[in-house]
Coordinates of C-alpha atoms in Angstrom, one line a residue:
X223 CA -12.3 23.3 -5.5
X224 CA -15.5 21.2 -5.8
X225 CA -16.4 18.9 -2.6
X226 CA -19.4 17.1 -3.5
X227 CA -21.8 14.3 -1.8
X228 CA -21.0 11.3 -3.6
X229 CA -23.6 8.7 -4.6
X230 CA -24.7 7.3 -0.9
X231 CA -22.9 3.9 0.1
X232 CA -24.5 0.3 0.6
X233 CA -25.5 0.0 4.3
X234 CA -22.5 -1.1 6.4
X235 CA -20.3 0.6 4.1
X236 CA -19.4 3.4 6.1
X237 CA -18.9 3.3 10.3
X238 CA -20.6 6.3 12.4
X239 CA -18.3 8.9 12.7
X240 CA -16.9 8.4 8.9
X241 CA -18.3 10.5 6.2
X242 CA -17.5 10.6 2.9
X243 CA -16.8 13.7 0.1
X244 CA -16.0 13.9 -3.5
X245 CA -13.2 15.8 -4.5
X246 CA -12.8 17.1 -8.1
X247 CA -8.8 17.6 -8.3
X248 CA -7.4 18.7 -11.1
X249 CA -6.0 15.1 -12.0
X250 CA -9.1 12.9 -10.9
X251 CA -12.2 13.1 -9.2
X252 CA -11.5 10.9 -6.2
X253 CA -13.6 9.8 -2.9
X254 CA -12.2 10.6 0.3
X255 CA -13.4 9.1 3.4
X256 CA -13.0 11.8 6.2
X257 CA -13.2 12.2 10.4
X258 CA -13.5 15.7 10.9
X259 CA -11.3 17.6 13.5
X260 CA -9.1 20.6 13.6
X261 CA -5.0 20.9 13.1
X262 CA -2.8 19.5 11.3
X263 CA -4.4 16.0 9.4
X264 CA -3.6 12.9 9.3
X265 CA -4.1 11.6 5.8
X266 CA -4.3 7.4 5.0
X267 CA -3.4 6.4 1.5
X268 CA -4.2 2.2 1.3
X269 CA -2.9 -1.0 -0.4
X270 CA -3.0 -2.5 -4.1
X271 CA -6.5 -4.1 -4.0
X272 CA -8.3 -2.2 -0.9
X273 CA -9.5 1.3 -0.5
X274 CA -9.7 3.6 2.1
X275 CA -12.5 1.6 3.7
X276 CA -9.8 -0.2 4.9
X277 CA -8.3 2.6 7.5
X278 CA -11.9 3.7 9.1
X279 CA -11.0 1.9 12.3
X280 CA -8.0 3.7 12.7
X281 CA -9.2 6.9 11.4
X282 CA -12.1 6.5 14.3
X283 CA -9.3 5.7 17.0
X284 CA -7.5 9.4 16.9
X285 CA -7.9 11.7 19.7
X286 CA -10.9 13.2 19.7
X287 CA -10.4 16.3 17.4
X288 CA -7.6 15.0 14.9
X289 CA -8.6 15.8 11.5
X290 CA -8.1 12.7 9.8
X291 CA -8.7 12.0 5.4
X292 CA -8.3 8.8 3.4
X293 CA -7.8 8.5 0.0
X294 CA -8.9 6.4 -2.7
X295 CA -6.3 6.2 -5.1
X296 CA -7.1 5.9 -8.7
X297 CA -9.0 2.6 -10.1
X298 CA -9.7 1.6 -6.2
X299 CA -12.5 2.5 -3.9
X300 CA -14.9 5.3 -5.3
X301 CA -12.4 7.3 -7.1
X302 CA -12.0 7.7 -11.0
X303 CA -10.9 4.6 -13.0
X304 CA -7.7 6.4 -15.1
X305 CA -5.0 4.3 -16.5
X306 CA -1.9 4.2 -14.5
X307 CA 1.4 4.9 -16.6
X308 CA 3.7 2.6 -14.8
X309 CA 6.8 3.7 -16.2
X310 CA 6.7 7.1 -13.8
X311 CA 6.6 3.6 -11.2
X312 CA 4.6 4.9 -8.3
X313 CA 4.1 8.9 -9.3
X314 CA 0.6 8.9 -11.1
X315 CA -0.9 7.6 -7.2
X316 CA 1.7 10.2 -5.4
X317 CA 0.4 13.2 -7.9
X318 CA -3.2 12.1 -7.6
X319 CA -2.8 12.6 -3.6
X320 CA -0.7 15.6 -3.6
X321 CA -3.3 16.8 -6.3
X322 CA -6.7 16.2 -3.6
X323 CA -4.3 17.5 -0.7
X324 CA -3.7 20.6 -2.9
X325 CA -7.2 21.4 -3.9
X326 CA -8.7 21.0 0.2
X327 CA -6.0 23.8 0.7
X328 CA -4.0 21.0 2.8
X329 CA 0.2 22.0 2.8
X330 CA 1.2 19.7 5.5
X331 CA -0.3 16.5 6.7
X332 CA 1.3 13.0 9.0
X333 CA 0.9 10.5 6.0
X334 CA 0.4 6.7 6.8
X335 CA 0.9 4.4 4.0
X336 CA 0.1 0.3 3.3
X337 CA 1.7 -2.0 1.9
X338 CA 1.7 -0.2 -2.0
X339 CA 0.6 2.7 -0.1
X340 CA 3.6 3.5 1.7
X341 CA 5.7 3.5 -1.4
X342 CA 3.3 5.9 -2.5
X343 CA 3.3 8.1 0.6
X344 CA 7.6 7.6 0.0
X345 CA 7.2 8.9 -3.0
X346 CA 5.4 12.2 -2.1
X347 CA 8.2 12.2 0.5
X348 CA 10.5 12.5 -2.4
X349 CA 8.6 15.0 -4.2
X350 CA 7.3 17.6 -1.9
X351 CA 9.3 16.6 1.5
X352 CA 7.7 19.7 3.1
X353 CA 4.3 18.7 2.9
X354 CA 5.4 15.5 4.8
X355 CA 4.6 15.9 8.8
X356 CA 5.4 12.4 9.4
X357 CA 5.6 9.3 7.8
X358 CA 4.3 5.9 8.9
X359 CA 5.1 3.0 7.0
X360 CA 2.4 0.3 7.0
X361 CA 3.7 -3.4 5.9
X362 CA 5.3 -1.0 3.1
X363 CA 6.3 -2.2 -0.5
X364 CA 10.1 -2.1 -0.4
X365 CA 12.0 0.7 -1.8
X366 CA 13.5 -1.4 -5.0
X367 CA 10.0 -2.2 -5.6
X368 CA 8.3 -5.4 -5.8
X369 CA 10.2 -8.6 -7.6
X370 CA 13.2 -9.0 -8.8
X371 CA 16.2 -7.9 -7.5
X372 CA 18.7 -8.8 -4.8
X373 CA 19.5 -6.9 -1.4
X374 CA 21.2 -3.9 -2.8
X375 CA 18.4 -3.4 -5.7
X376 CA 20.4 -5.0 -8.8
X377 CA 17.9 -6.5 -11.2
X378 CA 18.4 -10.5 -10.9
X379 CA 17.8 -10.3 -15.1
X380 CA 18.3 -7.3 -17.3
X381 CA 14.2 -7.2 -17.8
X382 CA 13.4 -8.0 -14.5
X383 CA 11.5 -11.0 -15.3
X384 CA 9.5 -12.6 -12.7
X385 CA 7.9 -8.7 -11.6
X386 CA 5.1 -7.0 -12.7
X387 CA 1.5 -7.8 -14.6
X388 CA 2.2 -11.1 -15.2
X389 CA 2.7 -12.1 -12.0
X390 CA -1.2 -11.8 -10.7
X391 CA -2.6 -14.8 -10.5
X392 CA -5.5 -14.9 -13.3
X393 CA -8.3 -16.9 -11.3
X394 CA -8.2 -14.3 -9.0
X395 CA -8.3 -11.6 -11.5
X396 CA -11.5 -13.2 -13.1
X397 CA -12.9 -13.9 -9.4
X398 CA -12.5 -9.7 -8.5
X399 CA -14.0 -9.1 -11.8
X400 CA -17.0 -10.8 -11.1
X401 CA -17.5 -10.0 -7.5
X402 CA -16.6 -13.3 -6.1
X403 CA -17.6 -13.2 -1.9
X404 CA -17.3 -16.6 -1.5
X405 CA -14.5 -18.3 0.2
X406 CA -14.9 -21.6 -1.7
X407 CA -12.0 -21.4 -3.2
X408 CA -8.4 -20.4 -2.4
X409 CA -8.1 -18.0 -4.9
X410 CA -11.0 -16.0 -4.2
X411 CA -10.8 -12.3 -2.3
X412 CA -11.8 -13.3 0.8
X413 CA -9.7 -16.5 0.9
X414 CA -7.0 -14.3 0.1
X415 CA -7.3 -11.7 2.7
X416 CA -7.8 -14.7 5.7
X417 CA -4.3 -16.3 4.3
X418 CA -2.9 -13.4 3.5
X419 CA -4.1 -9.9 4.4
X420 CA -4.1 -11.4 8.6
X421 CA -2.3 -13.7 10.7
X422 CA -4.4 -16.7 9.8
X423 CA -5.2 -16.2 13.2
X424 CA -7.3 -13.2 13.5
X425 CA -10.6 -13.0 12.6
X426 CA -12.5 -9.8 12.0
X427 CA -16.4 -8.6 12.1
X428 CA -15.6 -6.2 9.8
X429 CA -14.5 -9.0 7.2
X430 CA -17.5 -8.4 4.8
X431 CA -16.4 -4.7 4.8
X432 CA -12.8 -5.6 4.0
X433 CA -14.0 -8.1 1.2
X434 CA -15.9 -5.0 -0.8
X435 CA -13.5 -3.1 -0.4
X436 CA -11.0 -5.7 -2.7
X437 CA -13.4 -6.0 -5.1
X438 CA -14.0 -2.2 -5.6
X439 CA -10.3 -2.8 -7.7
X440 CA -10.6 -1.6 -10.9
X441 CA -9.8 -4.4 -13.5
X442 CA -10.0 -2.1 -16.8
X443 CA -7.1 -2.0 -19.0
X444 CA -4.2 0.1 -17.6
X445 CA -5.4 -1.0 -13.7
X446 CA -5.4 -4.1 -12.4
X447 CA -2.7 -6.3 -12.5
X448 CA -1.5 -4.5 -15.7
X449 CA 0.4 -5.5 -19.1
X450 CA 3.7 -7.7 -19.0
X451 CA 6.2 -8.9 -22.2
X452 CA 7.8 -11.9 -23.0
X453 CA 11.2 -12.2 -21.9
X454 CA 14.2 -14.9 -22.2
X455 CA 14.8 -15.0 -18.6
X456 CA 13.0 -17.8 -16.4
X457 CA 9.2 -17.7 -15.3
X458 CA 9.1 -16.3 -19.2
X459 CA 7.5 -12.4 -18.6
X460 CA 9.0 -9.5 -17.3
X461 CA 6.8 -6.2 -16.4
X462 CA 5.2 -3.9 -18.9
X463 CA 4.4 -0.1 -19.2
X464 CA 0.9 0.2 -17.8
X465 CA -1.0 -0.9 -14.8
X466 CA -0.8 -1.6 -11.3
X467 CA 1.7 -4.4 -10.7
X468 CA 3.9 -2.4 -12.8
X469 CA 4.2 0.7 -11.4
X470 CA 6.3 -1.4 -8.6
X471 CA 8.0 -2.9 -11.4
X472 CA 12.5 -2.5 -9.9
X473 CA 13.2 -0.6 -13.8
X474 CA 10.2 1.5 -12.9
X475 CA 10.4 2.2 -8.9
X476 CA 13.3 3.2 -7.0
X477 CA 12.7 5.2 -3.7
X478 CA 15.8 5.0 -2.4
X479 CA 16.3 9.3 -2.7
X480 CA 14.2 9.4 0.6
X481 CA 17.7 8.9 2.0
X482 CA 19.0 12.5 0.7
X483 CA 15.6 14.5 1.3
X484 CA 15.8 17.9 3.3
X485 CA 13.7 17.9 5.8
X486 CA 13.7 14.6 7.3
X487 CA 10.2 13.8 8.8
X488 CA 10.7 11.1 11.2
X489 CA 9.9 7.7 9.9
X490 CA 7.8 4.6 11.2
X491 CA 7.9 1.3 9.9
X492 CA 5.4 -1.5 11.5
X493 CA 5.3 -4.6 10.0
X494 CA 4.4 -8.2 11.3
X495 CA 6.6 -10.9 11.5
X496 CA 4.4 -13.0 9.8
X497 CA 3.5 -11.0 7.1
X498 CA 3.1 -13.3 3.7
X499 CA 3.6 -10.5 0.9
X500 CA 5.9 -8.1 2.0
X501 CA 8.4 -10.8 3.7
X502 CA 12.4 -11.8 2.3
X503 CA 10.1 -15.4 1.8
X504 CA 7.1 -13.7 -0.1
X505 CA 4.6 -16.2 -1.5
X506 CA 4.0 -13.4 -3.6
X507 CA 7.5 -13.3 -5.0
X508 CA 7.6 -15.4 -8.0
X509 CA 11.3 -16.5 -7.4
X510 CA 11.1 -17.4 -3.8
X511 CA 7.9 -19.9 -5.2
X512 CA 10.2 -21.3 -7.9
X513 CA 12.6 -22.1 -5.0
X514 CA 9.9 -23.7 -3.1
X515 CA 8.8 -25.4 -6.1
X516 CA 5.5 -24.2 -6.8
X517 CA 6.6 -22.8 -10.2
X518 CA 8.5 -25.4 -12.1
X519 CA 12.2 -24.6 -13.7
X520 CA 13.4 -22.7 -11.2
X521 CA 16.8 -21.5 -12.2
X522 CA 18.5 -21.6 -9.0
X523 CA 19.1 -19.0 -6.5
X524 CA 22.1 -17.4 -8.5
X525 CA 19.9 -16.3 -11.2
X526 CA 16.3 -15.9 -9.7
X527 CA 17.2 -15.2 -6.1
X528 CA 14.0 -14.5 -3.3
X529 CA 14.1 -10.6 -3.2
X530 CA 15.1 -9.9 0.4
X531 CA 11.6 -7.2 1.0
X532 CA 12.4 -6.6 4.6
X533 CA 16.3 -6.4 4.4
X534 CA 16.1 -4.2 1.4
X535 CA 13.7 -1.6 3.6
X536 CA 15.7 -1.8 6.7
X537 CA 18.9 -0.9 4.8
X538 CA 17.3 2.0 2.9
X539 CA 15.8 3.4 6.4
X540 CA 19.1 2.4 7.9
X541 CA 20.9 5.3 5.8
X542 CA 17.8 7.6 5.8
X543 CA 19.3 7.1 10.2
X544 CA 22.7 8.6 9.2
X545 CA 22.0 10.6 7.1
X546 CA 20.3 12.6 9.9
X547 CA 16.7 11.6 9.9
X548 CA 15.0 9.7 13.3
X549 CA 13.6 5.8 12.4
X550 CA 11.6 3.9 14.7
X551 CA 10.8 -0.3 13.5
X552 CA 8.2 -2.1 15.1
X553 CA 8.1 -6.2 13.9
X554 CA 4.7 -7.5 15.7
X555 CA 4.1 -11.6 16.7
X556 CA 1.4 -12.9 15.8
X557 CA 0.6 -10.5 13.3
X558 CA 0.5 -10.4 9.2
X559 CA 0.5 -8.0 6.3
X560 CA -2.5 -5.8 8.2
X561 CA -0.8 -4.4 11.6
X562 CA -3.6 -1.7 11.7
X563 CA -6.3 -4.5 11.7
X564 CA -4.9 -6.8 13.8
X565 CA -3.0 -4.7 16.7
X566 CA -5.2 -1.5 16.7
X567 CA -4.5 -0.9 20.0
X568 CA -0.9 -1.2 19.1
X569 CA -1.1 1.4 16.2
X570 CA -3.1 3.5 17.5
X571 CA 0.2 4.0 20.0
X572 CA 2.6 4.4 16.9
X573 CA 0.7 7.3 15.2
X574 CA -0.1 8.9 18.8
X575 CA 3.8 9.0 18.7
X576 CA 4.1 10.3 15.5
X577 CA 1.4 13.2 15.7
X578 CA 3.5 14.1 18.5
X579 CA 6.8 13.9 16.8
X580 CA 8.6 17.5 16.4
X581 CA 8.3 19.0 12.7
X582 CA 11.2 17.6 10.4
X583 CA 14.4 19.8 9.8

């Protein structure tokens, strides 16, 4: 095991009480962001286009004591830039973790996961169930993945067109790649965490933070958004092999074997109820802006249905219930795709509960 000092952060970057290590794993060299303590950690794994700078206010709202790590995955934050092969779906993020975990000599840990993060912390769940203290799901990518199918995870078209790479919007692509702070236009970072990361309500301090952290997203090929095909099937591209919108790509993701795992940690979901990407009405969800008519030839709802996000993941933690294992959902007013942002006071409460909870099994 190597833990190094990385290269020293802007000013700002980091919050007192935060410091920061490299970790040379065996499968990357990735930054984690770490509030030292004692006991069994807690360890944050963040979103598709953040990094872990995202979780320091919650990391800093522990007990005094409570070890607690975040993660940069691959391509995001500090760590490595590697391609992601998205036809494993989510596994190359869930190995890299388990891989940093490993090598800090870490076998059990509460995991908290956003948004793409919890279906990576799911799939760890899958794969090594015993390292899994806890789980708390953060505004978490549904368990079919992201696009495309209907309630019980069918594919709406054989290719699942509509999901993937080609779904990013490319002005925003260009604006990450060339470290666009302004909110001049809509399609800029920090237009699209005010309309979409938060309530547009909320309004944070810490919003130049959150904005660097975006654009610390990898856009190299095999990151982000990722490769797509041409298909036959209305908007005209289904999801390709490599890259970040991929690896939630329905052919390439399904979590849905959390419901059969042995132990059973228990299992927190917080979401808001006004939460504009993970929602059954994503504006992220090409269909459900077809039916609204912001992408013209909509099909009709027979063929390119809205993919119901927060049915799907009730159902799937529904049967993860009886088949034994304990569920708590928490739906927040007044509160968007960032519960950990805007109701830290709130959260702080759901992982107290959790760090509490008795060990699975």
């Amino acid at each position: 095991m190597t833990v190094e000092n990385p290269t020293p952060q802007p000013a700002g970057r980091l919050l007192p009480g935060i410091e920061q290590h490299v970790v040379d794993a065996p499968r990357l060299r990735a930054s984690v962001l770490e509030r030292s303590g004692a006991g069994i950690p807690v360890v944050f794994v963040h979103g598709n286009v953040s990094s872990s700078l995202f979780w320091q206010p919650s990391m800093l709202a522990l007990e005094p004591g409570v070890r607690a790590l975040a993660v940069d995955l691959r391509g995001f934050g500090d760590s490595e830039t590697l391609p992601v092969d998205a036809t494993r779906g989510l596994r190359d993020y869930a190995d890299d973790v388990v891989s940093v975990l490993d090598t800090l000599g870490i076998d059990e840990a509460h995991l908290v996961g956003w948004s793409m993060g919890g279906g990576v912390t799911m799939q760890i769940l899958l794969d090594r169930p015993t390292l899994v203290r806890s789980l708390t799901l953060v505004s978490t990518v549904s368990p079919y993945g992201f696009g495309a199918t209907r309630l019980d995870g069918s594919l709406t078209s054989p290719d699942a067109a509509g999901a993937g790479g080609g779904g990013a919007n490319p002005d925003f692509v260009a604006r990450l790649r060339a470290g666009d702070r302004t909110a001049e236009e809509p399609t800029s970072p920090r237009s699209v965490f005010r309309s979409s990361y938060v309530h547009t309500s909320h309004q944070s301090p810490l919003e130049d933070l959150w904005v660097e952290s975006m654009l610390s997203t990898s856009t190299a090929e095999g990151n982000y958004p990722g490769d797509s095909v041409a298909s036959e099937s209305w908007p005209g591209f289904a999801p390709g092999t490599s890259g970040v919108l991929n690896t939630m790509a329905p052919q390439h993701l399904d979590l849905t074997g959390i419901v059969a795992v042995d132990p059973k940690p228990r299992i927190a979901w917080v979401h808001g109820l006004d939460d504009a990407i993970v929602s059954d009405t994503s504006f992220f969800d090409l269909n459900h802006l077809g039916q609204l008519g912001v992408i013209p030839g909509w099909p009709g709802e027979e063929a390119a249905p809205a993919q119901p996000m927060k049915a799907q993941i009730r159902a799937v933690l529904g049967r993860y219930e009886a088949a034994g294992g304990e569920v708590v959902e928490e739906a927040w007013v007044s509160c968007g795709h960032s519960p950990h942002l805007e109701h830290p006071d709130d959260f702080r409460r759901v992982l107290e509960t959790q760090l509490a909870a008795r060990p699975a099994g």
